[in-house]
Amino acid sequence: MFFSRRPPSPTELSDAELLARYRQHGAVADLGVLYERHMPVVFAICRKYLRPDEDAQDAVMQLFEKLIDTLRRHEVAHFPAWLHATARNHCLMMLRSRQRAGPESGPVLVQFPDAAGVESVGAAHLTDDAEEQELTEARLQALEHALAGLPAAQRRCLELFYLEKKCYRDIAHETGFDLSLVKSHLQNGKRNLRHALTSPPNHTSSANAAR
């Protein structure tokens, strides 16, 4: 008599195995187990940006719904780090929406943690330790100012690529730019943002104006 081997339970699989199986089969139960493992940290990140706790809880659930689609389409190499960055960006998007509704939300920064070059520069201005460090008003304003100083096309491409996780082709379709121009805007935008953050204050404006 032959016995068929049962598929492993989601709880028996590593993060990478759960991601691979979810991409292959699309079973939300697999994603649910994976997300639950990291939910305490995700909730802690959301609480840093959103108050009251009910808003943070809503953000945690909204993020899971977003991952259902995103993780079927995008391959993620380092899930915990990617998830933490995605959670921060999700909260920042919520804050930006509130800011558009009124000034009481204060300055809001769009950050692009997937960009290694921008991330290394941002560390000097914005501590990327989501576990412990508090984001200060001055650092948020510095990065927000640097981002706002980019040409509109560069800023839009950065938002679509890093914040909304769109591919080059989707960005080209949404903006009307051809693929080569999309790549150019992303490359130049990261370089200009890096330059703005590392230049002395009295040189930043002239450097941006030159571009």
CSV table of C-alpha atoms in Angstrom, one decimal:
chain,number,residue,atom,x,y,z
A,1,MET,CA,0.0,0.0,0.0
A,2,PHE,CA,1.3,3.4,-1.0
A,3,PHE,CA,0.7,6.5,1.2
A,4,SER,CA,0.7,9.9,-0.4
A,5,ARG,CA,2.8,12.4,1.6
A,6,ARG,CA,0.7,15.3,2.9
A,7,PRO,CA,1.7,18.8,2.0
A,8,PRO,CA,3.6,20.5,4.8
A,9,SER,CA,1.5,22.8,7.1
A,10,PRO,CA,2.1,26.5,6.6
A,11,THR,CA,3.4,26.7,10.2
A,12,GLU,CA,6.1,24.2,9.3
A,13,LEU,CA,7.5,26.3,6.5
A,14,SER,CA,10.1,29.1,6.6
A,15,ASP,CA,9.3,32.6,5.4
A,16,ALA,CA,11.0,32.0,2.1
A,17,GLU,CA,9.1,28.8,1.6
A,18,LEU,CA,5.7,30.4,2.4
A,19,LEU,CA,6.4,33.2,0.0
A,20,ALA,CA,7.3,30.8,-2.8
A,21,ARG,CA,4.3,28.6,-2.2
A,22,TYR,CA,2.0,31.7,-2.0
A,23,ARG,CA,3.4,33.0,-5.3
A,24,GLN,CA,2.8,29.5,-6.9
A,25,HIS,CA,-0.6,28.7,-5.5
A,26,GLY,CA,-2.1,31.9,-4.1
A,27,ALA,CA,-3.4,30.4,-0.9
A,28,VAL,CA,-4.2,33.3,1.4
A,29,ALA,CA,-3.8,31.0,4.4
A,30,ASP,CA,-0.1,30.7,3.6
A,31,LEU,CA,0.2,34.5,3.5
A,32,GLY,CA,-1.8,34.8,6.7
A,33,VAL,CA,0.6,32.6,8.6
A,34,LEU,CA,3.6,34.5,7.2
A,35,TYR,CA,2.1,37.9,8.1
A,36,GLU,CA,1.0,36.8,11.6
A,37,ARG,CA,4.7,36.0,12.4
A,38,HIS,CA,5.7,39.6,11.8
A,39,MET,CA,2.5,41.3,12.9
A,40,PRO,CA,3.7,42.5,16.3
A,41,VAL,CA,6.6,44.4,14.7
A,42,VAL,CA,4.2,45.7,11.9
A,43,PHE,CA,1.8,47.0,14.6
A,44,ALA,CA,4.7,48.6,16.5
A,45,ILE,CA,5.7,50.4,13.3
A,46,CYS,CA,2.2,51.6,12.6
A,47,ARG,CA,1.8,52.9,16.2
A,48,LYS,CA,4.9,55.1,15.7
A,49,TYR,CA,3.1,56.9,13.0
A,50,LEU,CA,-0.6,56.6,13.7
A,51,ARG,CA,-2.7,57.4,16.7
A,52,PRO,CA,-5.0,56.2,18.2
A,53,ASP,CA,-4.3,52.5,18.3
A,54,GLU,CA,-7.4,51.8,16.3
A,55,ASP,CA,-5.9,53.6,13.4
A,56,ALA,CA,-2.7,51.5,13.7
A,57,GLN,CA,-4.8,48.4,13.8
A,58,ASP,CA,-6.7,49.5,10.7
A,59,ALA,CA,-3.4,50.1,8.9
A,60,VAL,CA,-2.2,46.6,9.8
A,61,MET,CA,-5.3,45.0,8.3
A,62,GLN,CA,-5.1,47.3,5.2
A,63,LEU,CA,-1.5,46.3,4.7
A,64,PHE,CA,-2.4,42.6,4.7
A,65,GLU,CA,-5.0,43.2,2.0
A,66,LYS,CA,-2.4,45.1,0.0
A,67,LEU,CA,0.1,42.2,0.3
A,68,ILE,CA,-2.4,39.7,-1.1
A,69,ASP,CA,-2.0,41.3,-4.5
A,70,THR,CA,1.5,42.7,-4.2
A,71,LEU,CA,3.3,39.4,-3.2
A,72,ARG,CA,1.7,37.5,-6.1
A,73,ARG,CA,3.3,39.9,-8.5
A,74,HIS,CA,6.6,40.8,-6.9
A,75,GLU,CA,9.4,38.6,-5.7
A,76,VAL,CA,10.8,39.6,-2.3
A,77,ALA,CA,14.3,38.5,-1.3
A,78,HIS,CA,14.4,39.7,2.4
A,79,PHE,CA,10.8,39.6,3.6
A,80,PRO,CA,11.2,41.1,7.1
A,81,ALA,CA,13.1,44.2,6.0
A,82,TRP,CA,10.8,44.6,2.9
A,83,LEU,CA,7.7,44.3,5.1
A,84,HIS,CA,9.0,46.8,7.6
A,85,ALA,CA,9.7,49.4,4.9
A,86,THR,CA,6.3,48.7,3.2
A,87,ALA,CA,4.5,49.2,6.6
A,88,ARG,CA,6.3,52.5,7.1
A,89,ASN,CA,5.4,53.7,3.6
A,90,HIS,CA,1.8,52.6,4.0
A,91,CYS,CA,1.5,54.7,7.2
A,92,LEU,CA,3.2,57.7,5.4
A,93,MET,CA,0.7,57.4,2.6
A,94,MET,CA,-2.1,57.6,5.1
A,95,LEU,CA,-0.5,60.7,6.7
A,96,ARG,CA,-0.2,62.3,3.3
A,97,SER,CA,-3.9,61.8,2.7
A,98,ARG,CA,-4.7,63.4,6.0
A,99,GLN,CA,-2.4,66.3,5.2
A,100,ARG,CA,-4.2,67.0,2.0
A,101,ALA,CA,-7.4,67.1,4.1
A,102,GLY,CA,-6.0,69.7,6.5
A,103,PRO,CA,-2.8,71.2,8.0
A,104,GLU,CA,-3.1,69.6,11.4
A,105,SER,CA,-1.2,66.5,10.4
A,106,GLY,CA,2.1,68.4,10.1
A,107,PRO,CA,4.9,67.8,7.6
A,108,VAL,CA,4.9,64.3,6.0
A,109,LEU,CA,7.8,62.6,4.2
A,110,VAL,CA,7.7,60.1,1.4
A,111,GLN,CA,10.7,57.8,1.8
A,112,PHE,CA,12.1,55.2,-0.5
A,113,PRO,CA,13.8,52.5,1.7
A,114,ASP,CA,14.3,50.1,-1.2
A,115,ALA,CA,16.8,52.5,-2.8
A,116,ALA,CA,20.1,51.5,-1.4
A,117,GLY,CA,21.8,54.7,-2.3
A,118,VAL,CA,19.1,56.9,-0.9
A,119,GLU,CA,18.8,54.8,2.2
A,120,SER,CA,22.5,55.1,3.0
A,121,VAL,CA,22.3,58.9,2.7
A,122,GLY,CA,19.1,59.1,4.6
A,123,ALA,CA,20.7,57.4,7.6
A,124,ALA,CA,22.6,60.5,8.4
A,125,HIS,CA,19.4,62.5,8.4
A,126,LEU,CA,16.7,59.9,9.3
A,127,THR,CA,17.6,57.0,11.5
A,128,ASP,CA,16.1,53.9,9.8
A,129,ASP,CA,15.8,51.9,13.1
A,130,ALA,CA,12.0,51.3,13.1
A,131,GLU,CA,12.3,49.3,16.4
A,132,GLU,CA,13.6,52.0,18.7
A,133,GLN,CA,14.5,55.4,17.2
A,134,GLU,CA,12.0,58.2,17.1
A,135,LEU,CA,11.7,60.3,13.9
A,136,THR,CA,12.3,63.9,14.7
A,137,GLU,CA,10.4,66.9,13.2
A,138,ALA,CA,13.7,68.4,11.9
A,139,ARG,CA,14.7,65.2,10.1
A,140,LEU,CA,11.3,64.8,8.6
A,141,GLN,CA,11.4,68.4,7.3
A,142,ALA,CA,14.9,68.0,5.9
A,143,LEU,CA,14.0,64.9,3.9
A,144,GLU,CA,10.6,66.4,2.9
A,145,HIS,CA,12.3,69.5,1.7
A,146,ALA,CA,14.9,67.6,-0.3
A,147,LEU,CA,12.1,65.5,-2.0
A,148,ALA,CA,10.0,68.5,-2.8
A,149,GLY,CA,13.1,70.1,-4.4
A,150,LEU,CA,13.3,67.4,-7.1
A,151,PRO,CA,11.9,68.1,-10.6
A,152,ALA,CA,8.3,66.9,-10.7
A,153,ALA,CA,8.9,64.1,-13.2
A,154,GLN,CA,11.7,62.7,-11.1
A,155,ARG,CA,9.7,62.9,-7.9
A,156,ARG,CA,6.7,61.2,-9.6
A,157,CYS,CA,8.8,58.3,-10.9
A,158,LEU,CA,10.3,57.8,-7.5
A,159,GLU,CA,6.9,57.7,-5.8
A,160,LEU,CA,5.5,55.2,-8.4
A,161,PHE,CA,8.5,52.9,-8.3
A,162,TYR,CA,9.4,52.8,-4.6
A,163,LEU,CA,6.2,53.8,-2.9
A,164,GLU,CA,3.6,52.2,-5.1
A,165,LYS,CA,5.8,49.3,-6.3
A,166,LYS,CA,5.2,49.8,-9.9
A,167,CYS,CA,7.4,48.4,-12.6
A,168,TYR,CA,9.1,50.5,-15.4
A,169,ARG,CA,6.4,49.6,-17.9
A,170,ASP,CA,3.5,50.6,-15.5
A,171,ILE,CA,5.3,53.9,-14.8
A,172,ALA,CA,5.7,54.6,-18.5
A,173,HIS,CA,2.0,53.9,-19.1
A,174,GLU,CA,0.9,56.1,-16.2
A,175,THR,CA,3.2,59.1,-16.9
A,176,GLY,CA,3.4,58.9,-20.7
A,177,PHE,CA,7.3,58.7,-20.5
A,178,ASP,CA,9.1,56.1,-22.6
A,179,LEU,CA,11.0,53.4,-20.7
A,180,SER,CA,14.4,55.0,-21.2
A,181,LEU,CA,13.1,58.3,-19.8
A,182,VAL,CA,11.6,56.5,-16.8
A,183,LYS,CA,14.9,54.9,-16.0
A,184,SER,CA,16.7,58.2,-16.5
A,185,HIS,CA,14.3,60.0,-14.1
A,186,LEU,CA,14.7,57.3,-11.4
A,187,GLN,CA,18.5,57.4,-11.7
A,188,ASN,CA,18.7,61.2,-11.7
A,189,GLY,CA,16.1,61.5,-9.0
A,190,LYS,CA,18.0,59.3,-6.6
A,191,ARG,CA,21.3,61.1,-7.4
A,192,ASN,CA,19.7,64.6,-6.9
A,193,LEU,CA,18.0,63.5,-3.6
A,194,ARG,CA,21.3,62.1,-2.4
A,195,HIS,CA,23.1,65.4,-3.3
A,196,ALA,CA,20.4,67.5,-1.7
A,197,LEU,CA,20.7,65.6,1.6
A,198,THR,CA,24.5,65.7,1.7
A,199,SER,CA,25.1,69.2,0.5
A,200,PRO,CA,25.6,72.0,3.1
A,201,PRO,CA,22.4,74.0,3.5
A,202,ASN,CA,23.7,77.1,1.7
A,203,HIS,CA,24.6,75.0,-1.4
A,204,THR,CA,21.6,72.8,-1.7
A,205,SER,CA,19.3,75.3,-3.3
A,206,SER,CA,21.8,76.3,-5.9
A,207,ALA,CA,22.6,72.7,-6.7
A,208,ASN,CA,18.9,71.9,-7.2
A,209,ALA,CA,18.4,75.0,-9.3
A,210,ALA,CA,21.3,73.9,-11.5
A,211,ARG,CA,19.3,70.8,-12.3
